[in-house]
Amino acid sequence: MSTSKPHTYENEVYANGLQNIKPPISFYPLDWEAAAKEVLPAESFGYVWGSAGIRETDDNNRAAFRKWSIVPSRLVKADFPNLKTSLFGQEYEYPIAVAPVGVQHIFHRDAEIAAATAAFKEKIPYILSSASSTSIEDVATANSTGARWFQLYWPSNENNDITISLLKRAKETGYSVLVVTLDTYILGWRPSDLTNAFNPFLRPDNIGVELGFSDPVFRRQFRERHGKDVEDDRGTAAAEWAHIIFPGTSHSWEDLKFLQDHWDGPIVLKGIQSVRDAEQAVEAGVQGIVVSNHGGRQQDGGVGSLDVLPEIVDAVGDRLEVIFDSGVRTGADIARALALGAKMVLIGRPYVYGLAIAGEAGVSHVLRSLCGDLELTLHLSGIPSSSSKHLNRSVLRRNV
Ligand SMILES: Cc1cc2nc3c(=O)[nH]c(=O)nc-3n(C[C@H](O)[C@H](O)[C@H](O)COP(=O)(O)O)c2cc1C
Ligand SMILES: O=C(O)C(=O)c1ccccc1
């Protein structure tokens, strides 16, 4: 019935066990956070774990999954499900992608290189953050022939020449989709970072500013302004770059036209949480949205991201691609988001915990675990594929 090759991580793990070879980290997704806490400096752990306010939005993200359960079908000749998904004219092996996460150097010395290499090896798209600690070009090299997307923190500078430069660099090095994050023109009220007085951008080693430091336009303008190079005054350069990509004011719907004129490829708006904004995205003519609240890191007192997914899919799902993130921790979470209409699901904190614990091997472990878990979840539910033809609201039961 299914033509799909089974994912074999579990077979490999059990076979290794016979030779006493243990996996790099545990298989219990809720352990990953605690294991990362043990190996990371308190400030770095606080940064990834941290959410806005008293974590209500973050809590709502998790609670939203519990409102839905998967109802299995029996005696349906269940077989290994087909997990492939098509998006923007491209076929992807799995319906997940690696969410954009900045400053990965604070989690592991191999940083984005480790994550982009693991994503390539596991055949999962890598989304590079604008707040990366590795350059666009170096990540492209590590990601090799893998699928990669570029996330933009949209610089506000007078004539947009820095934005044009970033887009050009991304295009030239094989990033195929532009993800524009709308919810982070300034960082949220995050008690963990405030308590640690920790802003990764303002550290002396300037680890989240590599895209600026490697940008020819920013470098030239810095030299014109200060009569010296970025390297001669890294502190000032970092502060200026941070101000450019986190200007403290947002762009407007009208401004999107500029990006459409300068990016030849699909554009996805990340951070949508309402039907109203999803409709605006359709009107603006973009190709996709990410229903996301940034993992509850930006605005507290917000709705669970999965809670708003169905109404957004109902309103715009036939007119653009709907991607989902915020709170995804297991294969069953991925299955539920897909069943509620997402085409692809972004994995955030879990892979960062994997990176912290075991570098590239840790990221691979997390990604392979989630794919294996998803595969068995669908298989045991009698759902033959992750496409909406089979995985849709008919397999879910609303619990409240
Ligand atoms: C440490 C950290 C850094 C992040 N950096 C970015 C970023 O640079 N750009 C972006 O669009 N989203 C960023 N995000 C948000 C993620 O892309 C994603 O929306 C979020 O992690 C989803 O929530 P979850 O991790 O709880 O599932 C970051 C998240 C974390 C945890
Ligand atoms: O922390 C975040 O959520 C985020 O988007 C970010 C902001 C600045 C630097 C790195 C990541």
Short mmCIF file of C-alpha atoms and ligand atoms in Angstrom, two decimals:
data_model
loop_
_atom_site.label_atom_id
_atom_site.label_comp_id
_atom_site.label_asym_id
_atom_site.label_seq_id
_atom_site.Cartn_x
_atom_site.Cartn_y
_atom_site.Cartn_z
CA MET A 1 0.00 0.00 0.00
CA SER A 2 2.62 2.57 1.02
CA THR A 3 5.57 3.10 -1.25
CA SER A 4 7.46 4.96 1.43
CA LYS A 5 10.64 3.58 2.94
CA PRO A 6 10.34 3.27 6.70
CA HIS A 7 12.38 5.55 8.85
CA THR A 8 14.76 3.21 10.68
CA TYR A 9 16.14 5.11 13.65
CA GLU A 10 14.56 2.81 16.20
CA ASN A 11 15.93 -0.31 14.49
CA GLU A 12 19.40 1.21 14.48
CA VAL A 13 19.14 2.17 18.14
CA TYR A 14 18.02 -1.31 19.26
CA ALA A 15 20.74 -2.97 17.14
CA ASN A 16 23.35 -0.66 18.68
CA GLY A 17 22.02 -1.55 22.11
CA LEU A 18 23.05 -5.17 21.53
CA GLN A 19 26.62 -3.90 21.32
CA ASN A 20 26.17 -1.65 24.29
CA ILE A 21 26.25 1.51 22.18
CA LYS A 22 23.93 4.08 23.71
CA PRO A 23 22.38 7.09 21.92
CA PRO A 24 23.96 10.53 22.54
CA ILE A 25 20.96 11.73 24.53
CA SER A 26 17.73 10.36 25.91
CA PHE A 27 14.63 9.62 23.90
CA TYR A 28 12.25 11.40 26.20
CA PRO A 29 11.65 14.85 24.66
CA LEU A 30 10.85 16.40 28.01
CA ASP A 31 14.31 15.36 29.31
CA TRP A 32 16.15 17.39 26.68
CA GLU A 33 15.53 20.68 28.44
CA ALA A 34 16.89 19.40 31.76
CA ALA A 35 19.92 17.79 30.10
CA ALA A 36 20.71 21.06 28.30
CA LYS A 37 20.41 22.92 31.60
CA GLU A 38 23.13 20.71 33.05
CA VAL A 39 25.67 21.45 30.33
CA LEU A 40 24.96 25.10 29.56
CA PRO A 41 26.04 28.24 31.40
CA ALA A 42 23.01 29.57 33.29
CA GLU A 43 22.74 32.59 30.99
CA SER A 44 22.64 30.52 27.80
CA PHE A 45 20.12 28.11 29.24
CA GLY A 46 18.01 31.04 30.42
CA TYR A 47 18.11 32.45 26.91
CA VAL A 48 16.72 29.40 25.13
CA TRP A 49 14.28 28.39 27.86
CA GLY A 50 13.13 31.93 28.53
CA SER A 51 9.72 33.17 27.52
CA ALA A 52 7.92 36.45 27.97
CA GLY A 53 6.38 37.47 31.28
CA ILE A 54 5.08 34.67 33.46
CA ARG A 55 5.10 32.27 30.50
CA GLU A 56 1.36 32.30 29.90
CA THR A 57 1.71 32.32 26.12
CA ASP A 58 4.28 29.54 26.35
CA ASP A 59 1.99 27.53 28.65
CA ASN A 60 -0.93 28.11 26.29
CA ASN A 61 1.18 26.78 23.41
CA ARG A 62 1.60 23.46 25.20
CA ALA A 63 -1.92 23.33 26.60
CA ALA A 64 -3.36 23.77 23.11
CA PHE A 65 -2.06 20.36 22.02
CA ARG A 66 -3.84 18.64 24.91
CA LYS A 67 -7.19 19.85 23.62
CA TRP A 68 -6.89 17.47 20.68
CA SER A 69 -6.36 13.70 20.64
CA ILE A 70 -5.66 11.39 17.73
CA VAL A 71 -8.27 8.68 17.25
CA PRO A 72 -6.80 5.53 15.64
CA SER A 73 -8.44 3.44 12.93
CA ARG A 74 -8.20 -0.36 13.10
CA LEU A 75 -7.90 -3.09 10.45
CA VAL A 76 -7.09 -0.63 7.70
CA LYS A 77 -4.00 -2.50 6.43
CA ALA A 78 -1.81 0.01 8.20
CA ASP A 79 1.66 0.36 6.72
CA PHE A 80 4.61 2.73 7.08
CA PRO A 81 3.20 6.17 6.23
CA ASN A 82 4.45 8.43 3.51
CA LEU A 83 5.81 11.56 5.22
CA LYS A 84 6.71 13.55 2.13
CA THR A 85 5.29 17.01 1.65
CA SER A 86 5.30 19.48 -1.24
CA LEU A 87 5.68 23.17 -0.68
CA PHE A 88 6.40 26.01 -3.10
CA GLY A 89 6.90 23.56 -5.94
CA GLN A 90 9.48 21.50 -4.07
CA GLU A 91 9.15 18.06 -2.50
CA TYR A 92 10.47 17.61 1.03
CA GLU A 93 11.20 14.26 2.67
CA TYR A 94 9.48 15.15 5.97
CA PRO A 95 6.87 17.72 6.96
CA ILE A 96 9.23 19.47 9.39
CA ALA A 97 11.91 22.15 9.17
CA VAL A 98 14.52 23.53 11.56
CA ALA A 99 13.18 26.85 12.95
CA PRO A 100 15.37 29.94 12.73
CA VAL A 101 17.25 30.35 16.01
CA GLY A 102 19.83 33.09 16.52
CA VAL A 103 23.14 33.18 18.37
CA GLN A 104 23.78 29.44 18.33
CA HIS A 105 27.34 30.02 19.54
CA ILE A 106 26.03 30.43 23.06
CA PHE A 107 24.78 26.84 22.94
CA HIS A 108 27.69 24.98 21.33
CA ARG A 109 31.05 25.93 19.83
CA ASP A 110 30.03 24.38 16.48
CA ALA A 111 26.89 26.54 16.48
CA GLU A 112 25.02 26.95 13.17
CA ILE A 113 27.56 24.80 11.34
CA ALA A 114 26.57 21.80 13.47
CA ALA A 115 22.84 22.45 13.07
CA ALA A 116 23.01 23.10 9.32
CA THR A 117 25.14 19.98 8.79
CA ALA A 118 22.72 17.83 10.78
CA ALA A 119 19.76 19.27 8.87
CA PHE A 120 21.46 18.42 5.57
CA LYS A 121 22.22 14.87 6.70
CA GLU A 122 18.70 14.30 7.97
CA LYS A 123 17.15 15.82 4.81
CA ILE A 124 15.34 18.53 6.72
CA PRO A 125 15.29 22.18 5.61
CA TYR A 126 17.41 24.57 7.66
CA ILE A 127 16.17 28.11 8.23
CA LEU A 128 19.05 30.46 8.92
CA SER A 129 18.37 33.27 11.41
CA SER A 130 19.33 36.87 10.72
CA ALA A 131 20.77 36.89 14.24
CA SER A 132 23.12 34.08 13.39
CA SER A 133 26.62 33.73 14.80
CA THR A 134 27.85 32.25 11.50
CA SER A 135 27.77 33.92 8.09
CA ILE A 136 25.21 33.22 5.36
CA GLU A 137 27.98 31.80 3.18
CA ASP A 138 29.55 29.49 5.80
CA VAL A 139 26.16 28.03 6.71
CA ALA A 140 25.43 27.43 3.02
CA THR A 141 28.69 25.50 2.70
CA ALA A 142 27.91 23.35 5.75
CA ASN A 143 24.37 22.75 4.53
CA SER A 144 25.78 21.58 1.17
CA THR A 145 23.01 20.45 -1.17
CA GLY A 146 20.41 20.61 1.61
CA ALA A 147 17.28 22.74 1.41
CA ARG A 148 17.80 26.05 3.16
CA TRP A 149 15.63 29.07 3.77
CA PHE A 150 16.65 32.51 4.97
CA GLN A 151 14.93 34.28 7.88
CA LEU A 152 14.99 38.04 7.75
CA TYR A 153 14.99 40.44 10.62
CA TRP A 154 14.18 43.28 8.36
CA PRO A 155 16.82 45.98 8.73
CA SER A 156 15.62 49.51 9.01
CA ASN A 157 18.17 51.69 7.36
CA GLU A 158 17.51 54.62 5.15
CA ASN A 159 17.56 53.28 1.64
CA ASN A 160 17.24 49.58 2.41
CA ASP A 161 20.66 48.85 0.93
CA ILE A 162 21.56 46.48 3.78
CA THR A 163 18.37 44.49 3.22
CA ILE A 164 19.17 44.27 -0.47
CA SER A 165 22.67 43.08 0.34
CA LEU A 166 21.43 40.33 2.73
CA LEU A 167 18.85 39.13 0.21
CA LYS A 168 21.43 39.07 -2.56
CA ARG A 169 23.88 37.08 -0.46
CA ALA A 170 21.19 34.58 0.52
CA LYS A 171 20.01 34.16 -3.06
CA GLU A 172 23.53 33.68 -4.38
CA THR A 173 24.27 30.96 -1.86
CA GLY A 174 21.17 28.87 -2.47
CA TYR A 175 18.57 29.91 0.11
CA SER A 176 15.28 29.27 -1.66
CA VAL A 177 12.56 30.73 0.59
CA LEU A 178 12.50 34.08 2.42
CA VAL A 179 10.96 33.94 5.89
CA VAL A 180 10.17 37.41 7.23
CA THR A 181 9.70 37.49 11.00
CA LEU A 182 7.10 40.06 12.00
CA ASP A 183 6.93 39.66 15.78
CA THR A 184 10.45 40.68 16.82
CA TYR A 185 11.29 44.28 15.91
CA ILE A 186 12.26 44.52 19.59
CA LEU A 187 12.88 41.74 22.13
CA GLY A 188 10.12 40.78 24.55
CA TRP A 189 10.00 41.22 28.34
CA ARG A 190 11.96 38.12 29.33
CA PRO A 191 12.49 37.77 33.07
CA SER A 192 15.18 35.07 32.67
CA ASP A 193 17.40 37.35 30.58
CA LEU A 194 16.60 40.42 32.64
CA THR A 195 17.49 38.58 35.83
CA ASN A 196 20.77 37.44 34.29
CA ALA A 197 21.25 40.89 32.71
CA PHE A 198 22.00 38.97 29.54
CA ASN A 199 21.55 40.18 25.99
CA PRO A 200 23.48 37.99 23.57
CA PHE A 201 23.89 40.85 21.14
CA LEU A 202 25.67 43.06 23.60
CA ARG A 203 28.32 40.62 24.72
CA PRO A 204 31.91 41.56 24.00
CA ASP A 205 32.30 38.58 21.66
CA ASN A 206 29.39 39.83 19.54
CA ILE A 207 28.05 36.42 18.69
CA GLY A 208 24.73 37.26 17.08
CA VAL A 209 26.01 39.84 14.66
CA GLU A 210 27.96 37.80 12.16
CA LEU A 211 25.61 38.60 9.28
CA GLY A 212 26.36 42.29 9.76
CA PHE A 213 30.06 41.85 10.37
CA SER A 214 30.34 39.86 7.14
CA ASP A 215 28.16 42.23 5.12
CA PRO A 216 30.02 44.40 2.61
CA VAL A 217 27.47 47.23 2.76
CA PHE A 218 27.38 47.40 6.56
CA ARG A 219 31.18 47.24 6.68
CA ARG A 220 31.57 50.03 4.17
CA GLN A 221 29.06 52.25 5.91
CA PHE A 222 30.70 51.62 9.27
CA ARG A 223 34.04 52.66 7.83
CA GLU A 224 32.50 55.81 6.37
CA ARG A 225 30.87 56.69 9.68
CA HIS A 226 33.81 55.96 11.97
CA GLY A 227 36.94 55.97 9.86
CA LYS A 228 37.76 52.45 11.04
CA ASP A 229 36.81 48.85 10.42
CA VAL A 230 34.23 46.76 12.23
CA GLU A 231 37.05 44.71 13.77
CA ASP A 232 38.64 47.83 15.24
CA ASP A 233 35.61 48.55 17.39
CA ARG A 234 33.49 45.45 17.68
CA GLY A 235 31.42 46.80 20.56
CA THR A 236 30.21 49.86 18.65
CA ALA A 237 29.70 47.83 15.48
CA ALA A 238 27.64 45.23 17.33
CA ALA A 239 25.44 47.86 18.94
CA GLU A 240 24.87 49.54 15.58
CA TRP A 241 24.04 46.25 13.86
CA ALA A 242 21.66 45.30 16.66
CA HIS A 243 19.89 48.59 16.23
CA ILE A 244 19.61 48.06 12.49
CA ILE A 245 17.96 44.65 12.72
CA PHE A 246 15.97 45.38 15.90
CA PRO A 247 14.98 48.97 15.19
CA GLY A 248 12.26 49.15 17.84
CA THR A 249 9.59 50.01 15.28
CA SER A 250 7.85 47.67 12.91
CA HIS A 251 7.45 47.86 9.18
CA SER A 252 4.00 48.07 7.60
CA TRP A 253 1.97 45.94 5.19
CA GLU A 254 2.73 48.44 2.44
CA ASP A 255 6.47 47.93 2.94
CA LEU A 256 6.21 44.28 1.88
CA LYS A 257 6.16 45.33 -1.74
CA PHE A 258 9.81 46.25 -1.37
CA LEU A 259 10.77 42.71 -0.36
CA GLN A 260 8.69 41.27 -3.19
CA ASP A 261 10.57 43.48 -5.63
CA HIS A 262 13.94 42.34 -4.30
CA TRP A 263 13.40 38.64 -3.64
CA ASP A 264 12.89 36.28 -6.52
CA GLY A 265 11.18 33.36 -4.79
CA PRO A 266 8.55 32.46 -2.21
CA ILE A 267 8.03 34.80 0.75
CA VAL A 268 6.65 33.52 4.06
CA LEU A 269 5.50 35.79 6.90
CA LYS A 270 6.39 34.39 10.33
CA GLY A 271 4.46 35.35 13.45
CA ILE A 272 0.84 35.38 12.27
CA GLN A 273 -1.71 34.75 15.06
CA SER A 274 -5.00 36.09 13.70
CA VAL A 275 -7.37 35.51 10.80
CA ARG A 276 -7.24 39.24 10.12
CA ASP A 277 -3.47 39.23 9.56
CA ALA A 278 -3.64 35.99 7.59
CA GLU A 279 -6.15 37.63 5.24
CA GLN A 280 -3.82 40.62 4.93
CA ALA A 281 -1.00 38.24 4.00
CA VAL A 282 -3.15 36.84 1.19
CA GLU A 283 -3.94 40.35 0.02
CA ALA A 284 -0.27 41.28 0.12
CA GLY A 285 0.37 38.38 -2.25
CA VAL A 286 2.88 36.40 -0.20
CA GLN A 287 3.19 32.64 -0.69
CA GLY A 288 3.03 31.46 2.92
CA ILE A 289 2.66 32.26 6.60
CA VAL A 290 4.04 30.72 9.78
CA VAL A 291 1.37 30.60 12.45
CA SER A 292 3.71 31.28 15.36
CA ASN A 293 4.04 33.33 18.51
CA HIS A 294 7.81 32.88 18.65
CA GLY A 295 7.48 30.20 21.31
CA GLY A 296 5.82 32.67 23.68
CA ARG A 297 9.09 34.63 23.88
CA GLN A 298 7.74 37.95 22.67
CA GLN A 299 4.33 38.82 24.09
CA ASP A 300 2.82 37.29 27.21
CA GLY A 301 -0.88 36.87 27.83
CA GLY A 302 -1.20 35.52 24.30
CA VAL A 303 -3.18 32.73 22.76
CA GLY A 304 -1.79 29.22 22.22
CA SER A 305 -0.46 29.09 18.67
CA LEU A 306 -2.22 25.78 17.92
CA ASP A 307 -5.49 27.27 19.21
CA VAL A 308 -5.59 29.75 16.34
CA LEU A 309 -4.34 27.38 13.64
CA PRO A 310 -7.72 25.89 12.59
CA GLU A 311 -9.48 29.23 12.10
CA ILE A 312 -6.53 30.58 10.13
CA VAL A 313 -6.40 27.46 7.94
CA ASP A 314 -10.15 27.73 7.33
CA ALA A 315 -9.79 31.36 6.28
CA VAL A 316 -6.71 31.23 4.04
CA GLY A 317 -5.48 27.63 3.73
CA ASP A 318 -6.56 27.35 0.10
CA ARG A 319 -4.79 30.57 -0.88
CA LEU A 320 -1.32 30.26 0.65
CA GLU A 321 0.80 27.68 2.47
CA VAL A 322 0.28 27.55 6.22
CA ILE A 323 3.30 26.53 8.29
CA PHE A 324 3.15 26.16 12.07
CA ASP A 325 5.37 26.52 15.13
CA SER A 326 5.40 27.16 18.89
CA GLY A 327 5.26 24.35 21.41
CA VAL A 328 5.98 21.35 19.17
CA ARG A 329 7.77 18.69 21.21
CA THR A 330 6.76 15.23 19.89
CA GLY A 331 5.67 13.29 16.83
CA ALA A 332 2.09 13.47 18.08
CA ASP A 333 2.39 17.27 18.25
CA ILE A 334 3.57 17.38 14.63
CA ALA A 335 0.71 15.05 13.65
CA ARG A 336 -1.88 17.24 15.37
CA ALA A 337 -0.60 20.46 13.78
CA LEU A 338 -0.66 18.78 10.36
CA ALA A 339 -4.14 17.39 11.02
CA LEU A 340 -5.33 20.90 11.82
CA GLY A 341 -4.12 22.04 8.42
CA ALA A 342 -0.44 23.00 8.63
CA LYS A 343 1.65 21.94 5.65
CA MET A 344 4.91 21.97 7.57
CA VAL A 345 5.93 22.30 11.21
CA LEU A 346 9.00 24.10 12.56
CA ILE A 347 11.07 22.59 15.36
CA GLY A 348 12.51 25.21 17.73
CA ARG A 349 13.80 24.67 21.26
CA PRO A 350 14.12 20.85 21.05
CA TYR A 351 16.92 20.98 18.48
CA VAL A 352 18.67 23.77 20.38
CA TYR A 353 18.70 21.50 23.43
CA GLY A 354 20.13 18.72 21.23
CA LEU A 355 22.79 21.12 19.95
CA ALA A 356 23.73 22.13 23.47
CA ILE A 357 24.01 18.54 24.68
CA ALA A 358 25.86 16.91 21.80
CA GLY A 359 26.49 19.35 18.91
CA GLU A 360 25.73 18.00 15.45
CA ALA A 361 24.98 14.50 16.79
CA GLY A 362 22.50 16.00 19.25
CA VAL A 363 20.66 17.92 16.54
CA SER A 364 20.54 14.79 14.37
CA HIS A 365 19.25 12.79 17.30
CA VAL A 366 16.42 15.22 17.95
CA LEU A 367 15.41 15.47 14.29
CA ARG A 368 15.58 11.71 13.72
CA SER A 369 13.64 11.08 16.92
CA LEU A 370 10.87 13.45 15.91
CA CYS A 371 10.60 11.89 12.44
CA GLY A 372 10.62 8.36 13.89
CA ASP A 373 8.03 9.31 16.49
CA LEU A 374 5.82 10.95 13.86
CA GLU A 375 6.10 7.95 11.59
CA LEU A 376 5.10 5.44 14.26
CA THR A 377 2.33 7.72 15.54
CA LEU A 378 0.72 7.82 12.09
CA HIS A 379 1.42 4.14 11.43
CA LEU A 380 -0.25 3.08 14.68
CA SER A 381 -3.19 5.39 14.02
CA GLY A 382 -3.82 3.77 10.64
CA ILE A 383 -3.06 7.00 8.79
CA PRO A 384 -1.27 6.24 5.50
CA SER A 385 0.38 9.61 4.88
CA SER A 386 1.00 13.03 6.34
CA SER A 387 -0.88 14.66 3.47
CA SER A 388 -4.17 16.39 4.29
CA LYS A 389 -5.94 13.73 2.27
CA HIS A 390 -5.35 11.29 5.15
CA LEU A 391 -4.18 13.43 8.06
CA ASN A 392 -6.94 15.95 8.71
CA ARG A 393 -9.50 16.88 11.34
CA SER A 394 -11.36 13.60 10.87
CA VAL A 395 -8.61 11.82 12.85
CA LEU A 396 -8.87 14.21 15.81
CA ARG A 397 -11.18 14.40 18.77
CA ARG A 398 -11.63 17.71 20.57
CA ASN A 399 -11.36 17.06 24.30
CA VAL A 400 -12.94 20.13 25.79
C1 LIG B 1 16.99 30.75 21.46
C2 LIG B 1 15.98 31.11 20.42
C3 LIG B 1 16.33 32.00 19.43
C4 LIG B 1 15.41 32.32 18.43
N1 LIG B 1 15.82 33.14 17.41
C5 LIG B 1 14.96 33.40 16.40
C6 LIG B 1 15.39 34.17 15.30
O1 LIG B 1 16.53 34.60 15.22
N2 LIG B 1 14.49 34.41 14.31
C7 LIG B 1 13.19 33.94 14.34
O2 LIG B 1 12.40 34.20 13.44
N3 LIG B 1 12.78 33.19 15.39
C8 LIG B 1 13.63 32.90 16.40
N4 LIG B 1 13.22 32.11 17.43
C9 LIG B 1 11.84 31.56 17.42
C10 LIG B 1 11.79 30.19 16.70
O3 LIG B 1 12.02 30.33 15.31
C11 LIG B 1 10.42 29.53 16.89
O4 LIG B 1 9.41 30.39 16.46
C12 LIG B 1 10.16 29.13 18.35
O5 LIG B 1 11.33 28.56 18.89
C13 LIG B 1 9.00 28.15 18.43
O6 LIG B 1 8.69 27.86 19.76
P1 LIG B 1 9.18 26.52 20.51
O7 LIG B 1 10.66 26.49 20.44
O8 LIG B 1 8.68 26.67 21.90
O9 LIG B 1 8.55 25.36 19.78
C14 LIG B 1 14.11 31.76 18.44
C15 LIG B 1 13.76 30.87 19.45
C16 LIG B 1 14.67 30.53 20.43
C17 LIG B 1 14.27 29.52 21.47
O1 LIG B 2 15.58 35.30 21.13
C1 LIG B 2 14.82 35.31 20.16
O2 LIG B 2 13.69 34.83 20.21
C2 LIG B 2 15.27 35.92 18.94
O3 LIG B 2 14.54 35.97 18.00
C3 LIG B 2 16.64 36.45 18.90
C4 LIG B 2 16.86 37.77 19.06
C5 LIG B 2 18.16 38.26 19.09
C6 LIG B 2 19.22 37.41 18.96
C7 LIG B 2 18.99 36.09 18.79
C8 LIG B 2 17.70 35.59 18.76
#
